[in-house]
Short mmCIF file of N, CA and C in Angstrom, two decimals:
data_model
loop_
_atom_site.label_atom_id
_atom_site.label_comp_id
_atom_site.label_asym_id
_atom_site.label_seq_id
_atom_site.Cartn_x
_atom_site.Cartn_y
_atom_site.Cartn_z
N MET A 1393 0.81 -1.14 -0.04
CA MET A 1393 0.01 0.00 0.05
C MET A 1393 0.90 1.25 -0.01
N TYR A 1394 1.90 1.30 0.86
CA TYR A 1394 2.77 2.41 0.90
C TYR A 1394 3.44 2.62 -0.41
N ARG A 1395 3.95 1.56 -1.05
CA ARG A 1395 4.58 1.68 -2.39
C ARG A 1395 3.59 2.26 -3.37
N SER A 1396 2.39 1.92 -3.36
CA SER A 1396 1.41 2.39 -4.28
C SER A 1396 1.19 3.85 -4.10
N LEU A 1397 1.10 4.31 -2.90
CA LEU A 1397 0.90 5.77 -2.62
C LEU A 1397 2.16 6.55 -3.08
N LEU A 1398 3.29 5.99 -2.85
CA LEU A 1398 4.57 6.65 -3.23
C LEU A 1398 4.62 6.73 -4.71
N LEU A 1399 4.20 5.65 -5.45
CA LEU A 1399 4.22 5.66 -6.88
C LEU A 1399 3.19 6.65 -7.46
N ILE A 1400 2.09 6.76 -6.82
CA ILE A 1400 1.04 7.77 -7.34
C ILE A 1400 1.56 9.16 -7.09
N ALA A 1401 2.24 9.41 -5.94
CA ALA A 1401 2.73 10.73 -5.70
C ALA A 1401 3.85 11.12 -6.61
N LEU A 1402 4.72 10.21 -6.95
CA LEU A 1402 5.81 10.48 -7.92
C LEU A 1402 5.30 10.76 -9.30
N LEU A 1403 4.30 9.98 -9.70
CA LEU A 1403 3.76 10.15 -11.01
C LEU A 1403 2.89 11.41 -11.16
N SER A 1404 2.32 11.90 -10.14
CA SER A 1404 1.47 13.08 -10.16
C SER A 1404 2.33 14.32 -10.09
N PHE A 1405 3.58 14.29 -9.59
CA PHE A 1405 4.36 15.51 -9.50
C PHE A 1405 4.64 16.15 -10.86
N PRO A 1406 5.03 15.38 -11.86
CA PRO A 1406 5.23 16.05 -13.18
C PRO A 1406 3.96 16.78 -13.75
N LEU A 1407 2.85 16.20 -13.44
CA LEU A 1407 1.53 16.82 -13.98
C LEU A 1407 1.29 18.09 -13.19
N ALA A 1408 1.55 18.09 -11.92
CA ALA A 1408 1.33 19.35 -11.17
C ALA A 1408 2.36 20.44 -11.66
N ALA A 1409 3.58 20.04 -11.88
CA ALA A 1409 4.56 21.06 -12.29
C ALA A 1409 4.22 21.58 -13.71
N GLN A 1410 3.65 20.67 -14.57
CA GLN A 1410 3.27 21.11 -15.94
C GLN A 1410 2.08 22.06 -15.74
N GLU A 1411 1.13 21.81 -14.95
CA GLU A 1411 -0.01 22.74 -14.66
C GLU A 1411 0.50 24.11 -14.23
N MET A 1412 1.49 24.17 -13.31
CA MET A 1412 1.98 25.35 -12.81
C MET A 1412 2.65 26.13 -13.89
N ARG A 1413 3.36 25.53 -14.76
CA ARG A 1413 4.06 26.22 -15.86
C ARG A 1413 2.97 26.78 -16.85
N GLY A 1414 1.94 25.99 -17.04
CA GLY A 1414 0.88 26.45 -17.93
C GLY A 1414 0.16 27.65 -17.33
N ALA A 1415 -0.04 27.69 -16.06
CA ALA A 1415 -0.72 28.86 -15.49
C ALA A 1415 0.19 30.08 -15.59
N ARG A 1416 1.46 29.89 -15.40
CA ARG A 1416 2.38 30.99 -15.44
C ARG A 1416 2.47 31.52 -16.93
N ASN A 1417 2.32 30.67 -17.86
CA ASN A 1417 2.41 31.04 -19.31
C ASN A 1417 1.05 31.73 -19.74
N ASN A 1418 0.05 31.62 -18.98
CA ASN A 1418 -1.22 32.21 -19.45
C ASN A 1418 -1.62 33.35 -18.52
N ASP A 1419 -0.71 34.09 -17.83
CA ASP A 1419 -1.01 35.24 -16.98
C ASP A 1419 -1.06 36.50 -17.79
N TRP A 1420 -1.83 37.41 -17.31
CA TRP A 1420 -1.78 38.74 -17.93
C TRP A 1420 -0.47 39.41 -17.58
N VAL A 1421 0.12 39.99 -18.57
CA VAL A 1421 1.39 40.69 -18.39
C VAL A 1421 1.13 42.18 -18.62
N ALA A 1422 1.36 42.99 -17.52
CA ALA A 1422 0.99 44.43 -17.61
C ALA A 1422 2.14 45.16 -18.29
N SER A 1423 1.78 46.31 -18.96
CA SER A 1423 2.76 47.12 -19.60
C SER A 1423 2.73 48.49 -18.86
N SER A 1424 3.83 49.14 -18.87
CA SER A 1424 3.93 50.49 -18.21
C SER A 1424 3.56 51.58 -19.21
N GLU A 1425 3.43 51.15 -20.48
CA GLU A 1425 3.11 52.10 -21.50
C GLU A 1425 1.72 52.72 -21.34
N LYS A 1426 1.56 54.08 -21.58
CA LYS A 1426 0.23 54.71 -21.57
C LYS A 1426 0.49 56.02 -22.26
N GLY A 1427 -0.70 56.67 -22.62
CA GLY A 1427 -0.53 57.90 -23.27
C GLY A 1427 -1.76 58.40 -24.02
N CYS A 1428 -1.66 59.58 -24.48
CA CYS A 1428 -2.78 60.26 -25.21
C CYS A 1428 -2.30 60.28 -26.74
N ILE A 1429 -3.26 59.81 -27.58
CA ILE A 1429 -2.97 59.76 -28.99
C ILE A 1429 -4.04 60.41 -29.81
N GLY A 1430 -3.78 60.95 -30.91
CA GLY A 1430 -4.69 61.48 -31.91
C GLY A 1430 -5.11 62.90 -31.63
N GLY A 1431 -5.89 63.41 -32.49
CA GLY A 1431 -6.48 64.81 -32.39
C GLY A 1431 -5.45 65.87 -32.40
N SER A 1432 -5.81 67.11 -31.95
CA SER A 1432 -4.89 68.21 -31.85
C SER A 1432 -4.38 68.39 -30.49
N SER A 1433 -4.92 67.83 -29.37
CA SER A 1433 -4.37 67.99 -28.00
C SER A 1433 -3.26 67.03 -27.69
N CYS A 1434 -3.22 65.88 -28.38
CA CYS A 1434 -2.17 64.90 -28.06
C CYS A 1434 -0.96 64.98 -28.96
N GLU A 1435 0.20 64.82 -28.40
CA GLU A 1435 1.49 64.90 -29.22
C GLU A 1435 1.69 63.69 -30.11
N GLU A 1436 1.26 62.53 -29.65
CA GLU A 1436 1.55 61.32 -30.30
C GLU A 1436 0.40 60.86 -31.25
N ARG A 1437 0.79 60.22 -32.36
CA ARG A 1437 -0.23 59.69 -33.34
C ARG A 1437 -0.51 58.28 -33.10
N ARG A 1438 0.25 57.57 -32.37
CA ARG A 1438 0.08 56.16 -32.05
C ARG A 1438 0.81 55.76 -30.74
N LEU A 1439 0.40 54.61 -30.17
CA LEU A 1439 1.10 54.16 -28.96
C LEU A 1439 1.55 52.70 -29.31
N ARG A 1440 2.84 52.55 -29.04
CA ARG A 1440 3.38 51.10 -29.39
C ARG A 1440 3.80 50.50 -28.08
N VAL A 1441 3.48 49.15 -27.96
CA VAL A 1441 3.81 48.38 -26.79
C VAL A 1441 4.60 47.16 -27.31
N SER A 1442 5.77 47.03 -26.74
CA SER A 1442 6.60 45.77 -27.16
C SER A 1442 5.95 44.59 -26.68
N LEU A 1443 5.92 43.57 -27.49
CA LEU A 1443 5.40 42.18 -27.16
C LEU A 1443 6.53 41.17 -26.97
N GLU A 1444 6.19 40.15 -26.17
CA GLU A 1444 7.05 38.98 -26.04
C GLU A 1444 6.91 38.08 -27.27
N ASP A 1445 7.87 37.28 -27.46
CA ASP A 1445 7.83 36.40 -28.57
C ASP A 1445 7.05 35.09 -28.25
N ARG A 1446 5.65 35.35 -28.04
CA ARG A 1446 4.75 34.31 -27.68
C ARG A 1446 3.42 34.67 -28.36
N PRO A 1447 2.57 33.72 -28.57
CA PRO A 1447 1.29 34.03 -29.18
C PRO A 1447 0.48 34.88 -28.18
N VAL A 1448 -0.24 35.90 -28.76
CA VAL A 1448 -1.12 36.75 -27.97
C VAL A 1448 -2.57 36.19 -28.03
N ILE A 1449 -3.11 35.98 -26.88
CA ILE A 1449 -4.49 35.48 -26.77
C ILE A 1449 -5.50 36.69 -26.67
N ALA A 1450 -5.17 37.63 -25.83
CA ALA A 1450 -6.05 38.77 -25.65
C ALA A 1450 -5.26 40.01 -25.18
N VAL A 1451 -5.91 41.12 -25.33
CA VAL A 1451 -5.31 42.43 -24.95
C VAL A 1451 -6.44 43.11 -24.10
N ARG A 1452 -6.02 43.73 -23.04
CA ARG A 1452 -6.94 44.45 -22.07
C ARG A 1452 -6.34 45.85 -21.89
N PHE A 1453 -7.20 46.90 -21.90
CA PHE A 1453 -6.75 48.23 -21.60
C PHE A 1453 -7.93 49.08 -21.22
N HIS A 1454 -7.58 50.24 -20.54
CA HIS A 1454 -8.63 51.20 -20.24
C HIS A 1454 -8.39 52.44 -21.13
N ALA A 1455 -9.50 52.91 -21.70
CA ALA A 1455 -9.39 54.13 -22.59
C ALA A 1455 -10.61 55.03 -22.27
N HIS A 1456 -10.32 56.35 -22.45
CA HIS A 1456 -11.40 57.34 -22.26
C HIS A 1456 -11.14 58.46 -23.23
N ASP A 1457 -12.25 59.23 -23.43
CA ASP A 1457 -12.26 60.30 -24.42
C ASP A 1457 -12.51 61.64 -23.72
N GLN A 1458 -11.96 61.78 -22.54
CA GLN A 1458 -12.13 63.07 -21.81
C GLN A 1458 -10.99 64.03 -22.15
N VAL A 1459 -10.59 64.00 -23.35
CA VAL A 1459 -9.46 64.90 -23.82
C VAL A 1459 -10.00 65.73 -25.00
N GLY A 1460 -9.72 66.99 -25.02
CA GLY A 1460 -10.14 67.78 -26.18
C GLY A 1460 -11.67 68.19 -26.06
N GLN A 1461 -12.23 68.83 -27.08
CA GLN A 1461 -13.46 69.34 -27.13
C GLN A 1461 -14.54 68.30 -27.61
N LYS A 1462 -14.20 67.53 -28.60
CA LYS A 1462 -15.07 66.54 -29.15
C LYS A 1462 -15.16 65.30 -28.33
N ALA A 1463 -16.21 64.51 -28.45
CA ALA A 1463 -16.40 63.17 -27.81
C ALA A 1463 -16.65 62.20 -28.91
N ASP A 1464 -15.62 62.07 -29.81
CA ASP A 1464 -15.78 61.18 -30.98
C ASP A 1464 -14.62 60.22 -31.01
N GLY A 1465 -14.01 59.83 -29.85
CA GLY A 1465 -12.91 59.02 -29.83
C GLY A 1465 -13.16 57.61 -30.40
N SER A 1466 -12.22 57.07 -31.17
CA SER A 1466 -12.30 55.77 -31.69
C SER A 1466 -10.93 55.20 -31.91
N LEU A 1467 -10.68 53.94 -31.59
CA LEU A 1467 -9.35 53.32 -31.66
C LEU A 1467 -9.30 52.20 -32.69
N ARG A 1468 -8.12 51.99 -33.24
CA ARG A 1468 -7.82 50.89 -34.09
C ARG A 1468 -6.68 50.13 -33.37
N VAL A 1469 -6.82 48.81 -33.23
CA VAL A 1469 -5.66 48.11 -32.54
C VAL A 1469 -5.09 47.15 -33.48
N LYS A 1470 -3.83 47.06 -33.49
CA LYS A 1470 -3.04 46.19 -34.48
C LYS A 1470 -1.95 45.44 -33.67
N ILE A 1471 -1.52 44.39 -34.28
CA ILE A 1471 -0.30 43.71 -33.85
C ILE A 1471 0.51 43.72 -35.11
N ASP A 1472 1.63 44.48 -35.01
CA ASP A 1472 2.43 44.80 -36.17
C ASP A 1472 1.55 45.38 -37.24
N GLY A 1473 1.48 44.76 -38.50
CA GLY A 1473 0.58 45.28 -39.50
C GLY A 1473 -0.77 44.66 -39.56
N ASN A 1474 -1.01 43.73 -38.68
CA ASN A 1474 -2.34 43.03 -38.70
C ASN A 1474 -3.36 43.75 -37.78
N THR A 1475 -4.52 44.17 -38.37
CA THR A 1475 -5.52 44.79 -37.64
C THR A 1475 -6.34 43.79 -36.80
N VAL A 1476 -6.34 44.06 -35.54
CA VAL A 1476 -7.08 43.18 -34.61
C VAL A 1476 -8.54 43.69 -34.50
N ARG A 1477 -8.70 44.96 -34.31
CA ARG A 1477 -9.99 45.60 -34.25
C ARG A 1477 -9.88 46.94 -34.96
N SER A 1478 -10.75 47.17 -35.98
CA SER A 1478 -10.62 48.35 -36.85
C SER A 1478 -11.20 49.55 -36.28
N ALA A 1479 -12.21 49.51 -35.47
CA ALA A 1479 -12.84 50.72 -34.89
C ALA A 1479 -13.55 50.38 -33.63
N ILE A 1480 -13.02 50.88 -32.49
CA ILE A 1480 -13.60 50.73 -31.11
C ILE A 1480 -14.07 52.14 -30.77
N ASP A 1481 -15.32 52.23 -30.44
CA ASP A 1481 -15.92 53.49 -30.02
C ASP A 1481 -15.55 53.69 -28.47
N ILE A 1482 -14.87 54.83 -28.22
CA ILE A 1482 -14.38 55.06 -26.91
C ILE A 1482 -15.34 56.00 -26.16
N PRO A 1483 -15.99 55.65 -25.00
CA PRO A 1483 -16.87 56.54 -24.39
C PRO A 1483 -16.08 57.65 -23.64
N ARG A 1484 -16.72 58.75 -23.44
CA ARG A 1484 -16.17 59.98 -22.81
C ARG A 1484 -15.71 59.54 -21.32
N ARG A 1485 -16.50 58.87 -20.64
CA ARG A 1485 -16.28 58.49 -19.18
C ARG A 1485 -15.20 57.46 -19.13
N GLY A 1486 -14.90 56.63 -20.14
CA GLY A 1486 -13.92 55.62 -20.08
C GLY A 1486 -14.50 54.25 -19.86
N GLU A 1487 -13.68 53.24 -20.21
CA GLU A 1487 -14.15 51.83 -20.10
C GLU A 1487 -12.90 50.93 -20.23
N VAL A 1488 -13.06 49.73 -19.56
CA VAL A 1488 -12.02 48.76 -19.75
C VAL A 1488 -12.40 47.80 -20.94
N PHE A 1489 -11.51 47.65 -21.94
CA PHE A 1489 -11.81 46.82 -23.08
C PHE A 1489 -10.95 45.65 -23.08
N THR A 1490 -11.55 44.46 -23.36
CA THR A 1490 -10.82 43.19 -23.56
C THR A 1490 -11.04 42.76 -25.03
N ILE A 1491 -10.00 42.57 -25.75
CA ILE A 1491 -10.04 42.15 -27.14
C ILE A 1491 -9.39 40.80 -27.31
N GLU A 1492 -10.11 39.88 -27.88
CA GLU A 1492 -9.57 38.58 -28.11
C GLU A 1492 -8.73 38.58 -29.38
N VAL A 1493 -7.59 37.94 -29.31
CA VAL A 1493 -6.72 37.81 -30.43
C VAL A 1493 -6.46 36.36 -30.71
N ASP A 1494 -6.46 35.93 -31.98
CA ASP A 1494 -6.36 34.54 -32.35
C ASP A 1494 -4.91 34.06 -32.34
N GLU A 1495 -4.24 34.09 -31.19
CA GLU A 1495 -2.89 33.63 -31.02
C GLU A 1495 -1.95 34.22 -32.09
N LEU A 1496 -2.08 35.54 -32.31
CA LEU A 1496 -1.28 36.26 -33.25
C LEU A 1496 0.07 36.59 -32.56
N ARG A 1497 1.18 36.54 -33.37
CA ARG A 1497 2.48 36.92 -32.87
C ARG A 1497 2.89 38.18 -33.55
N GLY A 1498 3.71 38.91 -32.86
CA GLY A 1498 4.22 40.15 -33.41
C GLY A 1498 5.20 40.82 -32.50
N ARG A 1499 5.84 41.88 -32.99
CA ARG A 1499 6.87 42.58 -32.18
C ARG A 1499 6.17 43.70 -31.34
N TYR A 1500 5.06 44.32 -31.93
CA TYR A 1500 4.43 45.42 -31.28
C TYR A 1500 2.93 45.38 -31.21
N LEU A 1501 2.31 45.78 -30.18
CA LEU A 1501 0.95 46.03 -30.11
C LEU A 1501 0.79 47.53 -30.30
N VAL A 1502 -0.04 47.84 -31.34
CA VAL A 1502 -0.14 49.32 -31.82
C VAL A 1502 -1.60 49.80 -31.60
N PHE A 1503 -1.72 50.99 -30.96
CA PHE A 1503 -2.99 51.70 -30.79
C PHE A 1503 -2.94 52.90 -31.72
N GLU A 1504 -3.90 53.05 -32.59
CA GLU A 1504 -3.98 54.28 -33.46
C GLU A 1504 -5.38 54.81 -33.34
N PRO A 1505 -5.52 56.14 -33.48
CA PRO A 1505 -6.86 56.72 -33.66
C PRO A 1505 -7.51 56.34 -34.90
N ALA A 1506 -8.77 55.95 -34.91
CA ALA A 1506 -9.50 55.58 -36.05
C ALA A 1506 -10.14 56.75 -36.73
N ASN A 1507 -10.11 57.90 -36.06
CA ASN A 1507 -10.66 59.19 -36.60
C ASN A 1507 -9.78 60.31 -35.99
N ASP A 1508 -10.12 61.57 -36.21
CA ASP A 1508 -9.33 62.66 -35.82
C ASP A 1508 -9.87 63.12 -34.36
N ASP A 1509 -9.70 62.35 -33.37
CA ASP A 1509 -10.12 62.79 -31.99
C ASP A 1509 -9.10 62.11 -31.01
N GLU A 1510 -8.96 62.79 -29.85
CA GLU A 1510 -8.07 62.32 -28.91
C GLU A 1510 -8.56 61.17 -28.07
N VAL A 1511 -7.72 60.24 -27.66
CA VAL A 1511 -8.01 59.10 -26.76
C VAL A 1511 -6.92 58.89 -25.76
N GLU A 1512 -7.20 58.78 -24.54
CA GLU A 1512 -6.24 58.43 -23.53
C GLU A 1512 -6.26 56.95 -23.18
N ILE A 1513 -5.13 56.28 -23.21
CA ILE A 1513 -5.01 54.82 -22.98
C ILE A 1513 -4.05 54.55 -21.80
N ARG A 1514 -4.49 53.65 -20.98
CA ARG A 1514 -3.64 53.26 -19.79
C ARG A 1514 -3.99 51.80 -19.37
N ASP A 1515 -3.33 51.30 -18.45
CA ASP A 1515 -3.53 50.00 -17.83
C ASP A 1515 -3.57 48.87 -18.84
N ILE A 1516 -2.60 48.89 -19.75
CA ILE A 1516 -2.49 47.87 -20.83
C ILE A 1516 -1.92 46.58 -20.23
N ALA A 1517 -2.53 45.52 -20.63
CA ALA A 1517 -2.08 44.16 -20.28
C ALA A 1517 -2.37 43.23 -21.41
N VAL A 1518 -1.45 42.25 -21.63
CA VAL A 1518 -1.51 41.25 -22.67
C VAL A 1518 -1.54 39.87 -22.01
N LEU A 1519 -2.46 39.07 -22.59
CA LEU A 1519 -2.53 37.68 -22.16
C LEU A 1519 -1.87 36.85 -23.28
N TYR A 1520 -0.75 36.19 -22.88
CA TYR A 1520 -0.02 35.34 -23.79
C TYR A 1520 -0.38 33.91 -23.66
N GLY A 1521 -0.30 33.17 -24.82
CA GLY A 1521 -0.53 31.73 -24.79
C GLY A 1521 0.68 30.98 -24.50
N ARG A 1522 0.46 29.70 -24.35
CA ARG A 1522 1.63 28.83 -24.11
C ARG A 1522 2.62 28.83 -25.34
N GLU A 1523 3.82 28.67 -25.08
CA GLU A 1523 4.77 28.56 -26.14
C GLU A 1523 4.64 27.24 -26.77
N SER A 1524 4.41 27.18 -28.06
CA SER A 1524 4.38 25.92 -28.71
C SER A 1524 5.73 25.52 -29.13
N GLY A 1525 5.91 24.28 -29.53
CA GLY A 1525 7.21 23.81 -29.93
C GLY A 1525 7.66 24.36 -31.30
N ARG A 1526 7.80 25.63 -31.41
CA ARG A 1526 8.22 26.22 -32.66
C ARG A 1526 9.68 25.95 -32.99
N ILE A 1527 9.92 25.81 -34.21
CA ILE A 1527 11.28 25.62 -34.68
C ILE A 1527 11.86 27.02 -34.94
N PRO A 1528 12.96 27.43 -34.28
CA PRO A 1528 13.45 28.81 -34.49
C PRO A 1528 13.94 28.99 -35.88
N ARG A 1529 13.82 30.27 -36.30
CA ARG A 1529 14.34 30.66 -37.64
C ARG A 1529 15.86 30.55 -37.68
N ASP A 1530 16.40 30.53 -38.91
CA ASP A 1530 17.84 30.59 -39.04
C ASP A 1530 18.47 31.72 -38.30
N PRO A 1531 19.60 31.46 -37.58
CA PRO A 1531 20.21 32.53 -36.78
C PRO A 1531 20.82 33.66 -37.60
#
């Protein structure tokens, strides 16, 4: 009986370790990037956030349109040149948005104004997927 319990414990340890690695690989990773983009009140035309070399599952951020005179803020979200969402209407009071991404890889997450109005973006976080057994490119 003792041997059976010991065998079960030893066999279950690698599974528990694998689950812990999987949980760590699927955590939201916060970015310190934030800023005001678009319109005439903001200096920047876009906001770029560096990405890890892992597939992106989702992006979460807070955005508001309490900048400038108009309340017509709209965002376009991209990963490198691939558009993830073409136009997100940003309310004046602000809101947290979560955008699902189909395990897209890239170097940068890019926020651009979809029209000529200002938008403030903060609290950006990226949910990465597990690293698949990719074969690296030629060095």
